[in-house]
XYZ file of C-alpha atoms in Angstrom:
758
model
C 23.329 270.528 151.855
C 21.293 273.413 150.463
C 19.357 275.008 153.307
C 16.465 277.462 153.295
C 14.440 278.753 156.199
C 11.078 279.437 154.571
C 7.928 281.208 155.708
C 4.627 279.372 155.411
C 3.162 280.797 152.210
C 6.400 280.780 150.203
C 8.074 277.652 151.579
C 7.083 275.546 148.611
C 8.162 278.118 146.027
C 11.673 279.072 146.996
C 13.260 275.703 146.379
C 16.896 276.517 146.710
C 17.952 274.088 144.035
C 16.105 276.028 141.312
C 17.925 279.211 142.158
C 21.191 277.297 142.311
C 20.769 275.839 138.849
C 19.685 279.058 137.185
C 21.693 281.663 139.034
C 24.504 279.887 140.831
C 25.934 277.353 138.442
C 24.537 278.589 135.126
C 25.065 282.292 135.664
C 28.132 283.140 133.758
C 29.790 283.374 130.412
C 31.957 280.866 128.661
C 32.785 279.376 125.347
C 32.451 276.031 123.728
C 33.615 274.468 120.552
C 31.521 272.055 118.577
C 32.390 269.283 116.242
C 30.343 266.711 114.430
C 30.511 263.497 116.384
C 30.124 260.216 114.628
C 26.604 258.860 114.752
C 26.522 255.114 115.337
C 24.768 253.124 112.673
C 21.137 252.346 113.445
C 20.295 248.725 114.195
C 18.442 246.705 111.568
C 16.808 244.457 114.164
C 15.067 245.829 117.213
C 12.148 245.386 119.597
C 9.347 247.964 119.733
C 7.608 248.040 123.101
C 4.707 250.241 124.071
C 1.119 250.622 125.196
C -1.972 251.663 123.241
C -3.861 254.359 125.127
C -7.026 256.314 124.460
C -7.673 255.032 127.644
C -5.962 251.700 127.637
C -6.825 249.745 124.468
C -6.978 246.016 125.182
C -7.078 243.022 122.860
C -6.475 244.965 119.625
C -4.242 244.400 116.597
C -0.928 246.270 116.573
C 1.400 246.390 113.577
C 4.676 248.110 112.673
C 5.134 249.299 109.084
C 8.168 250.503 107.231
C 8.197 253.663 105.122
C 8.989 253.855 101.411
C 11.495 256.246 99.818
C 8.493 258.437 98.941
C 7.560 258.762 102.628
C 4.517 256.480 102.410
C 3.513 253.543 104.565
C 4.484 250.184 103.105
C 1.609 247.783 102.484
C 3.173 244.848 104.345
C 3.781 244.995 108.064
C 7.270 244.512 109.458
C 5.786 242.849 112.547
C 2.324 242.299 114.031
C 0.857 241.304 117.358
C -1.884 242.058 119.869
C -2.188 244.489 122.725
C -2.514 242.893 126.135
C -6.018 242.113 127.330
C -4.916 243.359 130.767
C -3.102 246.662 130.271
C -2.898 247.409 126.522
C 0.854 246.810 126.307
C 2.543 245.243 123.286
C 5.936 244.122 122.023
C 6.970 243.721 118.375
C 10.220 242.267 117.016
C 11.418 243.957 113.809
C 14.176 242.490 111.630
C 16.104 243.624 108.563
C 14.830 247.197 108.473
C 16.369 250.604 109.038
C 14.244 253.763 108.861
C 11.123 255.466 110.219
C 8.403 253.175 111.566
C 4.633 253.644 111.597
C 2.747 251.821 114.342
C -0.982 251.219 113.946
C -3.404 249.888 116.531
C -6.637 248.558 115.025
C -9.714 247.165 116.758
C -10.922 243.642 116.061
C -13.612 243.141 113.461
C -16.872 241.495 114.404
C -15.767 238.424 112.436
C -12.739 237.792 114.633
C -12.479 235.742 117.784
C -12.283 237.875 120.894
C -14.366 240.719 119.424
C -14.715 243.431 120.622
C -11.501 245.216 121.515
C -11.954 247.199 124.713
C -10.953 250.709 125.730
C -10.856 251.911 129.334
C -12.936 255.097 129.430
C -10.870 257.898 131.005
C -13.164 260.782 130.017
C -14.724 262.849 132.795
C -18.253 262.697 131.362
C -18.035 259.065 130.291
C -17.826 257.466 126.841
C -21.371 257.282 125.541
C -23.181 255.099 128.056
C -19.920 253.832 129.544
C -18.914 255.614 132.773
C -15.384 256.698 133.677
C -13.174 253.720 134.497
C -15.290 251.073 132.752
C -14.484 249.251 129.499
C -15.944 250.662 126.287
C -16.455 248.204 123.419
C -14.661 249.509 120.312
C -16.453 248.803 117.031
C -14.603 247.451 114.010
C -12.541 249.969 112.066
C -11.089 251.970 114.945
C -7.433 252.960 114.329
C -4.806 254.848 116.304
C -1.246 255.476 115.121
C 2.219 256.716 115.981
C 5.365 257.364 113.989
C 8.943 256.720 115.149
C 11.509 258.820 113.319
C 14.751 257.243 114.389
C 15.652 253.846 115.792
C 18.901 254.257 117.684
C 18.973 251.174 119.903
C 17.898 247.560 119.984
C 14.882 248.424 122.143
C 12.494 251.240 121.269
C 9.623 252.576 123.382
C 6.725 253.687 121.210
C 3.418 254.268 122.961
C 0.369 254.962 120.804
C -1.928 257.722 122.103
C -4.274 260.432 120.912
C -1.303 262.815 120.829
C 0.875 260.487 118.759
C -2.068 260.034 116.388
C -2.161 263.802 115.830
C 1.588 263.897 115.234
C 1.621 260.904 112.867
C -1.191 262.353 110.755
C 0.558 265.716 110.554
C 3.948 264.180 109.716
C 2.437 262.446 106.691
C 1.461 265.838 105.215
C 4.922 267.409 105.482
C 7.165 267.705 102.391
C 8.598 264.308 101.560
C 5.945 262.527 103.625
C 7.081 260.530 106.628
C 10.829 260.768 107.068
C 13.052 260.630 110.105
C 13.072 264.429 110.304
C 9.339 264.942 109.701
C 8.438 262.352 112.335
C 10.723 263.890 114.959
C 9.532 267.414 114.134
C 5.834 266.488 114.218
C 6.166 264.707 117.568
C 8.094 267.653 119.005
C 5.630 270.271 117.726
C 2.626 268.359 119.055
C 4.210 268.137 122.501
C 5.106 271.834 122.365
C 1.473 272.925 121.869
C 0.536 271.478 125.251
C 3.807 272.267 127.023
C 4.719 268.610 127.441
C 8.343 268.007 128.355
C 9.755 264.796 126.932
C 9.143 262.432 124.056
C 5.400 261.745 123.674
C 6.303 258.275 122.382
C 8.384 257.359 125.411
C 6.655 258.991 128.390
C 5.329 256.417 130.844
C 1.723 255.414 130.301
C -0.693 256.236 133.135
C -4.119 254.693 133.542
C -6.065 257.667 134.882
C -8.807 255.369 136.129
C -6.346 253.664 138.498
C -5.674 255.732 141.625
C -2.629 253.612 142.484
C -1.095 254.390 139.076
C -1.454 258.122 139.732
C 0.572 258.057 142.924
C 3.605 256.529 141.262
C 3.610 258.591 138.047
C 5.844 261.561 137.283
C 4.346 264.908 136.315
C 5.253 264.749 132.617
C 3.598 261.350 132.227
C 0.487 262.580 134.020
C 0.371 265.686 131.835
C 0.627 263.558 128.704
C -2.172 261.271 129.928
C -4.497 264.139 130.891
C -4.081 265.878 127.520
C -4.710 262.667 125.575
C -7.858 261.980 127.589
C -8.972 265.609 127.263
C -8.692 265.400 123.483
C -11.031 262.418 123.516
C -13.354 264.182 125.959
C -13.485 267.331 123.840
C -14.358 265.259 120.784
C -17.165 263.461 122.634
C -18.461 266.751 124.042
C -18.541 268.017 120.450
C -20.988 265.272 119.532
C -18.695 262.523 118.239
C -18.811 258.890 119.259
C -15.855 257.748 121.386
C -14.312 255.761 118.527
C -14.521 258.733 116.145
C -13.837 261.517 118.644
C -10.268 262.129 117.497
C -10.999 261.997 113.750
C -12.353 265.533 113.355
C -9.645 266.885 115.648
C -6.970 265.239 113.486
C -8.539 266.698 110.335
C -8.521 270.219 111.784
C -4.996 269.779 113.147
C -3.660 268.738 109.757
C -5.516 271.478 107.836
C -4.140 274.048 110.318
C -0.604 272.779 109.630
C -0.066 271.265 113.022
C -1.790 273.953 115.080
C -5.026 274.341 117.062
C -7.514 277.174 116.912
C -7.066 278.645 120.372
C -10.604 279.952 120.813
C -13.200 279.251 118.134
C -16.135 280.882 119.936
C -19.298 279.083 118.895
C -17.831 277.679 115.672
C -17.735 273.965 114.935
C -14.547 272.068 115.637
C -12.485 271.455 118.765
C -10.390 274.340 120.033
C -7.424 274.434 122.384
C -9.744 276.175 124.866
C -12.148 273.231 124.830
C -9.327 270.738 125.364
C -8.091 272.702 128.388
C -11.649 272.884 129.726
C -11.907 269.099 129.491
C -8.507 268.700 131.174
C -9.551 270.802 134.182
C -12.896 268.987 134.453
C -11.138 265.622 134.320
C -8.679 266.576 137.070
C -11.544 267.875 139.221
C -13.430 264.611 138.825
C -10.381 262.464 139.661
C -9.706 264.663 142.710
C -6.150 263.515 143.369
C -3.448 265.599 145.049
C -1.040 264.170 142.460
C -2.750 266.363 139.849
C -2.991 269.634 141.783
C -0.013 271.351 140.125
C -1.186 270.274 136.673
C -4.640 271.678 137.328
C -3.052 275.043 138.070
C -1.191 274.955 134.781
C -4.227 273.855 132.771
C -6.430 276.499 134.409
C -3.894 279.145 133.499
C -3.791 277.924 129.892
C -7.586 277.921 129.822
C -7.752 281.504 131.104
C -5.200 282.660 128.539
C -7.055 280.886 125.723
C -10.368 282.355 126.827
C -8.934 285.860 126.468
C -7.544 285.166 122.972
C -9.235 286.654 119.913
C -11.452 284.110 118.203
C -9.903 282.286 115.260
C -6.233 282.773 116.227
C -4.057 279.666 115.885
C -1.441 278.383 118.294
C 2.125 279.133 117.235
C 3.926 276.020 118.431
C 7.182 275.065 116.772
C 9.229 271.878 116.887
C 12.313 272.035 119.021
C 15.253 273.169 116.860
C 17.220 270.117 117.982
C 14.420 267.621 117.357
C 16.251 266.168 114.360
C 19.743 266.376 115.849
C 21.825 263.520 117.181
C 22.085 263.064 120.943
C 25.360 264.883 121.457
C 24.100 267.972 119.627
C 20.910 267.834 121.701
C 23.029 267.864 124.847
C 25.086 270.824 123.618
C 21.909 272.734 122.757
C 20.565 271.919 126.223
C 23.648 273.454 127.844
C 23.303 276.538 125.641
C 19.663 276.888 126.712
C 20.670 276.772 130.365
C 23.164 279.527 129.755
C 20.464 281.592 128.015
C 18.086 281.085 130.932
C 20.683 282.598 133.248
C 19.932 286.003 131.725
C 16.245 285.397 130.957
C 14.319 288.636 131.171
C 17.361 290.625 132.225
C 18.080 293.713 130.140
C 21.747 293.662 131.142
C 23.179 290.523 129.556
C 26.336 290.856 131.628
C 24.403 290.558 134.875
C 23.088 287.066 135.561
C 19.448 286.865 136.657
C 18.187 284.350 139.149
C 14.957 282.639 138.209
C 13.303 284.215 141.210
C 14.159 287.667 139.823
C 12.707 287.304 136.337
C 11.692 290.718 135.054
C 8.846 291.662 132.717
C 9.933 295.143 131.679
C 11.907 296.452 134.630
C 9.718 295.197 137.474
C 10.556 291.798 138.885
C 7.889 289.150 138.565
C 8.195 287.975 142.151
C 8.014 291.556 143.437
C 4.737 292.119 141.592
C 3.278 288.808 142.731
C 4.224 289.449 146.358
C 2.658 292.923 146.237
C -0.559 291.534 144.781
C -0.500 288.722 147.333
C -0.128 291.241 150.155
C -2.955 293.315 148.757
C -5.099 290.190 148.458
C -4.613 289.677 152.176
C -5.794 293.253 152.620
C -8.892 292.493 150.569
C -9.723 289.622 152.881
C -9.141 291.868 155.896
C -11.618 294.395 154.500
C -14.186 291.731 153.710
C -13.621 290.049 157.037
C -14.340 293.277 158.891
C -17.530 293.866 156.897
C -18.620 290.265 157.330
C -17.886 290.303 161.059
C -20.051 293.383 161.602
C -22.909 292.014 159.501
C -22.710 288.536 161.030
C -22.600 289.966 164.540
C -25.786 291.901 163.816
C -27.481 288.771 162.460
C -26.389 286.749 165.514
C -28.107 289.272 167.787
C -31.183 289.169 165.560
C -31.313 285.358 165.698
C -31.148 285.418 169.492
C -33.906 288.009 169.642
C -36.011 286.035 167.171
C -35.771 282.830 169.219
C -36.750 284.684 172.404
C -40.026 285.913 170.896
C -43.262 284.223 171.897
C -44.430 284.822 168.322
C -41.124 284.997 166.412
C -42.644 285.425 162.944
C -43.990 288.804 164.014
C -40.427 290.160 164.281
C -39.576 291.589 160.843
C -36.740 293.998 161.618
C -34.054 294.371 164.254
C -31.372 296.961 164.961
C -28.211 295.476 166.434
C -25.954 297.080 169.032
C -23.498 298.088 166.270
C -26.260 300.054 164.532
C -26.765 297.634 161.637
C -30.355 296.863 160.685
C -31.358 293.251 160.039
C -34.428 292.337 158.003
C -36.228 289.159 159.115
C -38.653 286.929 157.226
C -39.695 283.977 159.389
C -42.066 281.097 158.853
C -41.484 279.178 162.075
C -39.424 279.017 165.287
C -36.376 277.676 163.495
C -37.114 278.710 159.912
C -36.179 282.270 159.016
C -34.133 284.419 156.672
C -32.023 287.227 158.138
C -30.755 289.949 155.774
C -28.257 292.799 156.087
C -28.184 295.156 153.102
C -26.399 298.427 153.784
C -23.115 300.304 153.526
C -20.815 299.345 156.369
C -17.967 301.564 157.551
C -14.642 299.769 157.783
C -11.601 301.155 159.559
C -8.937 302.352 157.125
C -11.277 302.488 154.128
C -12.515 305.923 153.021
C -15.741 304.721 151.428
C -18.207 302.421 153.264
C -18.366 298.979 151.706
C -21.805 297.863 150.480
C -22.523 294.554 152.177
C -25.449 292.309 151.325
C -25.579 289.394 153.747
C -28.358 286.823 153.662
C -28.449 284.099 156.313
C -31.012 281.327 155.846
C -31.687 279.156 158.873
C -33.671 276.018 158.102
C -34.879 273.847 161.003
C -33.875 270.197 160.687
C -35.732 267.641 162.778
C -33.130 265.003 161.872
C -30.524 266.906 163.870
C -32.400 266.649 167.168
C -30.248 264.976 169.835
C -31.534 264.031 173.319
C -34.710 266.005 172.766
C -32.728 269.186 172.231
C -33.132 271.389 169.187
C -30.659 271.424 166.316
C -30.738 272.567 162.723
C -28.831 273.443 159.597
C -27.192 276.765 158.870
C -27.288 277.733 155.212
C -25.624 281.136 155.026
C -25.037 283.000 151.777
C -23.092 286.242 151.680
C -23.340 288.251 148.467
C -20.997 291.217 148.123
C -20.669 293.913 145.486
C -19.134 297.345 145.702
C -15.882 299.263 145.719
C -13.514 300.798 148.201
C -10.418 302.997 148.255
C -7.914 304.144 150.827
C -5.860 307.249 151.414
C -2.977 305.927 149.288
C -5.089 305.575 146.165
C -5.310 301.772 146.296
C -8.636 300.655 144.873
C -10.840 297.603 145.263
C -13.856 296.584 143.203
C -15.864 293.534 144.220
C -17.994 292.384 141.318
C -21.379 290.761 141.121
C -21.287 287.029 141.766
C -18.892 287.236 144.705
C -20.201 285.268 147.649
C -19.517 283.457 150.882
C -21.387 280.200 151.392
C -21.561 278.470 154.776
C -23.225 275.082 154.915
C -23.174 273.906 158.516
C -25.228 271.556 160.614
C -25.761 272.509 164.233
C -26.658 270.004 166.882
C -26.864 269.749 170.626
C -25.172 266.822 172.334
C -26.104 265.776 175.861
C -23.761 263.557 177.877
C -25.235 261.977 181.002
C -22.895 260.572 183.637
C -23.672 258.887 186.943
C -23.779 262.210 188.736
C -23.535 264.911 186.007
C -25.166 266.229 182.859
C -23.186 268.141 180.177
C -24.571 269.938 177.144
C -22.421 270.557 174.051
C -22.990 272.470 170.822
C -21.459 271.123 167.627
C -21.121 272.642 164.156
C -20.091 270.516 161.169
C -19.904 271.213 157.446
C -18.048 273.456 155.040
C -17.326 277.078 154.156
C -16.373 278.609 150.798
C -15.523 282.136 149.680
C -15.517 283.043 145.968
C -14.641 286.553 144.838
C -14.403 288.228 141.458
C -12.298 291.332 142.024
C -10.306 294.114 140.439
C -7.810 295.797 142.698
C -4.825 298.035 142.116
C -1.936 299.375 144.150
C -1.123 302.975 143.292
C 2.651 302.507 143.767
C 5.030 300.345 145.714
C 8.656 300.424 146.740
C 11.325 298.682 144.698
C 14.448 296.924 145.822
C 15.986 300.174 147.085
C 14.475 303.156 148.870
C 15.136 305.354 145.837
C 13.385 302.979 143.454
C 9.629 302.984 142.941
C 7.432 301.104 140.511
C 4.304 301.757 138.517
C 0.867 300.884 139.813
C 0.108 297.174 139.681
C -3.366 295.708 139.345
C -4.956 292.291 139.590
C -8.109 291.354 137.719
C -9.529 287.927 138.426
C -10.896 285.462 140.945
C -9.995 284.568 144.529
C -11.385 281.458 146.198
C -10.979 279.792 149.587
C -12.834 276.720 150.797
C -12.845 274.748 154.034
C -14.362 271.271 154.154
C -14.948 268.790 156.930
C -15.183 271.513 159.583
C -16.073 270.195 163.036
C -16.294 272.413 166.097
C -17.523 271.211 169.486
C -17.769 273.335 172.624
C -19.266 272.886 176.090
C -22.380 274.966 176.762
C -23.290 273.879 180.282
C -22.474 271.196 182.856
C -24.181 270.345 186.142
C -23.218 267.749 188.763
C -24.453 266.538 192.135
C -20.968 266.137 193.618
C -18.920 268.710 191.749
C -17.742 268.539 188.150
C -14.439 268.394 186.267
C -13.566 268.087 182.553
C -11.946 264.688 182.988
C -15.393 263.214 183.603
C -16.331 263.892 179.953
C -15.887 261.570 177.006
C -16.935 264.301 174.534
C -14.010 266.625 173.757
C -14.043 270.305 172.937
C -12.088 271.579 169.936
C -12.150 272.364 166.230
C -10.859 270.332 163.306
C -11.124 270.397 159.528
C -10.340 268.012 156.684
C -9.144 270.230 153.851
C -8.383 273.851 152.996
C -8.109 274.911 149.361
C -7.203 278.335 147.980
C -6.821 279.694 144.477
C -6.086 282.992 142.764
C -6.479 283.233 138.998
C -6.362 286.306 136.799
C -4.133 288.893 135.181
C -1.495 291.079 136.821
C -0.598 294.226 134.868
C 1.037 297.631 135.277
C 0.683 301.094 133.751
C 3.134 300.227 130.966
C 0.709 297.544 129.718
C 3.060 294.762 130.761
C 0.945 291.859 131.964
C 0.908 288.171 132.650
C -1.787 285.682 133.483
C -1.311 283.883 136.760
C -2.922 281.032 138.630
C -2.006 280.208 142.214
C -3.452 277.217 144.049
C -2.786 275.653 147.400
C -4.283 272.753 149.283
C -3.785 271.337 152.776
C -5.315 267.940 153.500
C -5.665 267.172 157.206
C -8.279 264.423 156.907
C -8.009 262.141 159.925
C -5.387 264.382 161.550
C -5.357 264.704 165.326
C -5.059 268.493 165.521
C -4.309 268.426 169.237
C -1.276 266.167 168.835
C 2.119 267.113 167.404
C 2.524 266.072 163.788
C 4.432 262.839 163.224
C 4.976 260.147 160.613
C 1.512 258.774 161.380
C -0.171 262.130 162.014
C 0.696 264.870 159.514
C -1.046 267.110 157.007
C -0.357 266.748 153.301
C -0.214 269.866 151.176
C 0.611 271.095 147.712
C 1.202 274.545 146.272
C 1.689 275.786 142.739
C 2.009 278.959 140.690
C 1.542 279.034 136.943
C 1.964 282.126 134.802
C 2.366 283.164 131.211
C 4.330 286.312 130.427
C 6.243 288.152 127.717
C 9.869 288.234 128.871
C 12.760 290.210 127.453
C 14.908 288.146 125.097
C 12.186 285.571 124.393
C 10.257 285.773 121.120
C 7.006 284.207 122.354
C 5.266 284.166 125.711
C 7.036 282.137 128.352
C 4.981 279.772 130.497
C 6.357 279.158 133.979
C 5.011 276.736 136.566
C 6.381 276.331 140.077
C 4.961 273.565 142.228
C 5.691 271.489 145.285
C 3.914 268.922 147.397
C 4.311 267.088 150.658
C 2.951 263.550 150.749
C 5.419 262.184 153.297
C 6.073 263.473 156.784
C 9.693 264.520 156.295
C 9.887 264.975 152.548
C 8.495 267.269 149.864
C 9.227 267.524 146.153
C 9.696 270.740 144.220
C 9.391 271.356 140.494
C 9.907 274.292 138.138
C 8.798 274.075 134.500
C 9.544 276.617 131.775
C 8.164 276.540 128.227
C 9.578 279.022 125.703
C 10.157 279.212 121.941
C 9.071 275.625 121.324
C 11.252 274.379 124.183
C 10.533 273.300 127.725
C 12.632 272.562 130.760
C 11.819 270.957 134.120
C 13.872 271.378 137.297
C 13.014 269.030 140.150
C 14.330 268.046 143.532
C 13.262 266.775 146.938
C 13.465 268.531 150.281
C 13.443 267.275 153.858
C 11.244 268.768 156.598
C 12.681 269.243 160.059
C 9.592 270.843 161.608
C 6.154 269.410 162.241
C 3.974 272.348 161.270
C 3.115 273.994 157.970
C 3.240 277.360 159.702
C 6.943 277.184 160.584
C 8.808 274.939 158.213
C 12.526 274.327 158.182
C 13.440 272.795 154.833
C 16.788 271.271 153.987
C 17.266 270.915 150.256
C 18.320 267.688 148.625
C 21.864 266.973 147.471
C 20.501 266.046 144.034
C 18.829 268.196 141.370
C 17.490 266.935 138.043
C 16.957 269.120 134.979
C 15.149 267.675 131.935
C 14.182 269.218 128.611
C 11.652 268.414 125.881
C 14.134 266.241 123.984
C 14.705 263.936 126.934
C 18.096 265.394 127.851
C 18.631 264.803 131.565
C 21.172 266.635 133.716
C 21.741 265.300 137.234
C 23.642 267.536 139.643
C 24.972 266.222 142.954
C 26.485 268.298 145.738
C 28.987 266.465 147.934
C 31.494 267.951 150.357
C 30.588 271.426 149.070
C 31.589 270.437 145.525
C 29.218 270.131 142.602
C 29.388 267.376 139.996
C 27.011 265.852 137.519
C 26.246 264.047 134.300
C 24.141 264.734 131.221
C 22.432 261.873 129.423
C 19.588 261.392 126.960
C 16.528 259.358 127.846
C 16.662 255.936 126.218
C 20.452 255.835 126.071
C 22.898 254.600 128.695
C 25.684 256.769 127.290
C 26.942 259.792 129.229
C 27.289 262.664 126.762
C 28.731 265.200 129.203
C 30.093 265.448 132.723
C 30.094 268.435 135.077
C 32.891 268.981 137.548
C 34.124 271.713 139.841
C 37.738 272.706 139.257
C 39.425 275.496 141.228
C 36.065 276.984 142.104
C 34.861 276.894 138.509
C 32.375 274.564 136.819
C 33.332 272.742 133.647
C 31.110 270.782 131.276
C 33.116 268.224 129.313
C 31.335 266.681 126.325
C 31.958 263.155 125.112
C 33.708 264.465 121.983
C 36.345 266.153 124.179
C 35.039 269.714 123.874
C 34.385 271.730 127.015
C 32.440 274.759 128.159
C 33.088 276.793 131.273
C 30.286 278.452 133.203
C 32.700 281.022 134.588
């Protein structure tokens, strides 16, 4: 077994299997020979199965068409049918044909029985007057298409989505029209734009309006579904009707030769930025932990697009092996793994672990950890300033309540010397303000703190004739600070802490006692826009030092479902003990969410955009009891970044994510997108501790690595030996095996050729 003892904030990142794949097994040189294997003849009769999705399209015509020698759609369908009225699925039987296939889904006309065809709305803002999750009536004339380049088996999966519609329209404009190669290339390039790993025709369909469907879907299928829905949402937001929302996007996509304008500013048309904006909004509205890692990735793509010069196009390319046969795809996959072993490493002879990827001499993880440590320092500084200001306000509130005429008290100086301004309109209605520079230990320059606490009396919170109320506290902070080492912090306008709590007094009367409790319930959120830099930091050795590193972006933390109850006073006629009480003291919360999004850079102008999110869901958790199978917190964590890495022509997008939805199991995932290619590494891990703060994780025996062409490598560790297979999605054939021989690892291809990783 692969074991890692992990600290709390990195336990979901350092999945040992990822390092094993990229630095243990695939970290060496070797040679391979290639030969052209014989491609089996394509069948002339086959079944085409799929689902029509823009949300799910139900009760619509679906037809498969052949393609002429000129690359044009034939006028007569090879097979026709209807999509299911339940889930939009279809099945077509094709006979006596060999070649590319065009699939078209068309809505019923108003002259046909069963009119209209229906589409499940999966757009965050709704489809016209149809809300999310309801059926939208498609008018006559609606069409959605897909193109299948190669039929290699008797059963073909060919889903029809907004993405396949883009690809099919683009393929028709390529030289020679629709051919096997143009169809494969167009599908691959369309997937590459959005970083989708796998065949967009074959990825499982997910109904985003069905929460049960989300829990059982894999990440690639969810990503495909979110992007397709976001395309529709962006079109609707641009003023189009739901049935025509994709049309203008397709036109722009084709005229831009299979690319999107990344950021079009205020110009007409739908940009990549707008699609990512819709994707994030959709995920927020669905609010499912299954989508947390994807939201991180989409937010990072949005931030990168937002910073792009207006009018620049995406530069996606089809995978070089998109038109290759399966064995060649597998060989290219192995070559890519070998290349990744030295990704970002200037010394090609020295293998680089994924967790040591370098930008230009400084390791990515080292920079992230430094910024993360400094972020903790930022919160320490703010916490100290907030504590002093809040303490002053607490004293002012107490003084205000003690006044016979509280509204006459307009200013108060606390014991720590901080002055509080007071504007009151009643005994329990007042605004308390701190607005001054506050000295903080370890910071040379006092930090300007502006703290406004609004207390609004609430008669609905009165319990047992005691007073209660709501606490609406807003903390606004701007300013800058530095320390003796030259580290700098700037807190920009718009940064704030918001506390929305309800306070109430609970009175418990027993046969011979009376107990009074105070309870606070509600939520807290902290949102910061900051620029901070570290003047210098130590490298991997004492002699090594690195340039200053800075972070420019946003930090957010929120706590929801907070509930704190504590005993104020208890009196009894015959003595009193806690076991007489039914009300319990303690504090609980439902959910904690954190995020960090921005740009990390150094003095050499190396930079990458990064988005870190984490979420712990403890809704319904008994915080006083030890965690168990029926009482545990769920959590997810992800990091997404985009960076220029040595040896890679275009920016590389990297996403690391993990989640725990079962008591003793978590799943980890690493995705890389580079040069029109993408690769996903995934595995499961078992928990042997019951707390997120001290987690002992034992890695799984099995690791899966998948690329954008559906090549799947499965590695299994047994008795300290590693073995595996490499297949291609949609085929039962094993195209390569991996075995450990005399301490070395050999890949043996189905044509007899081998490659050694040593």
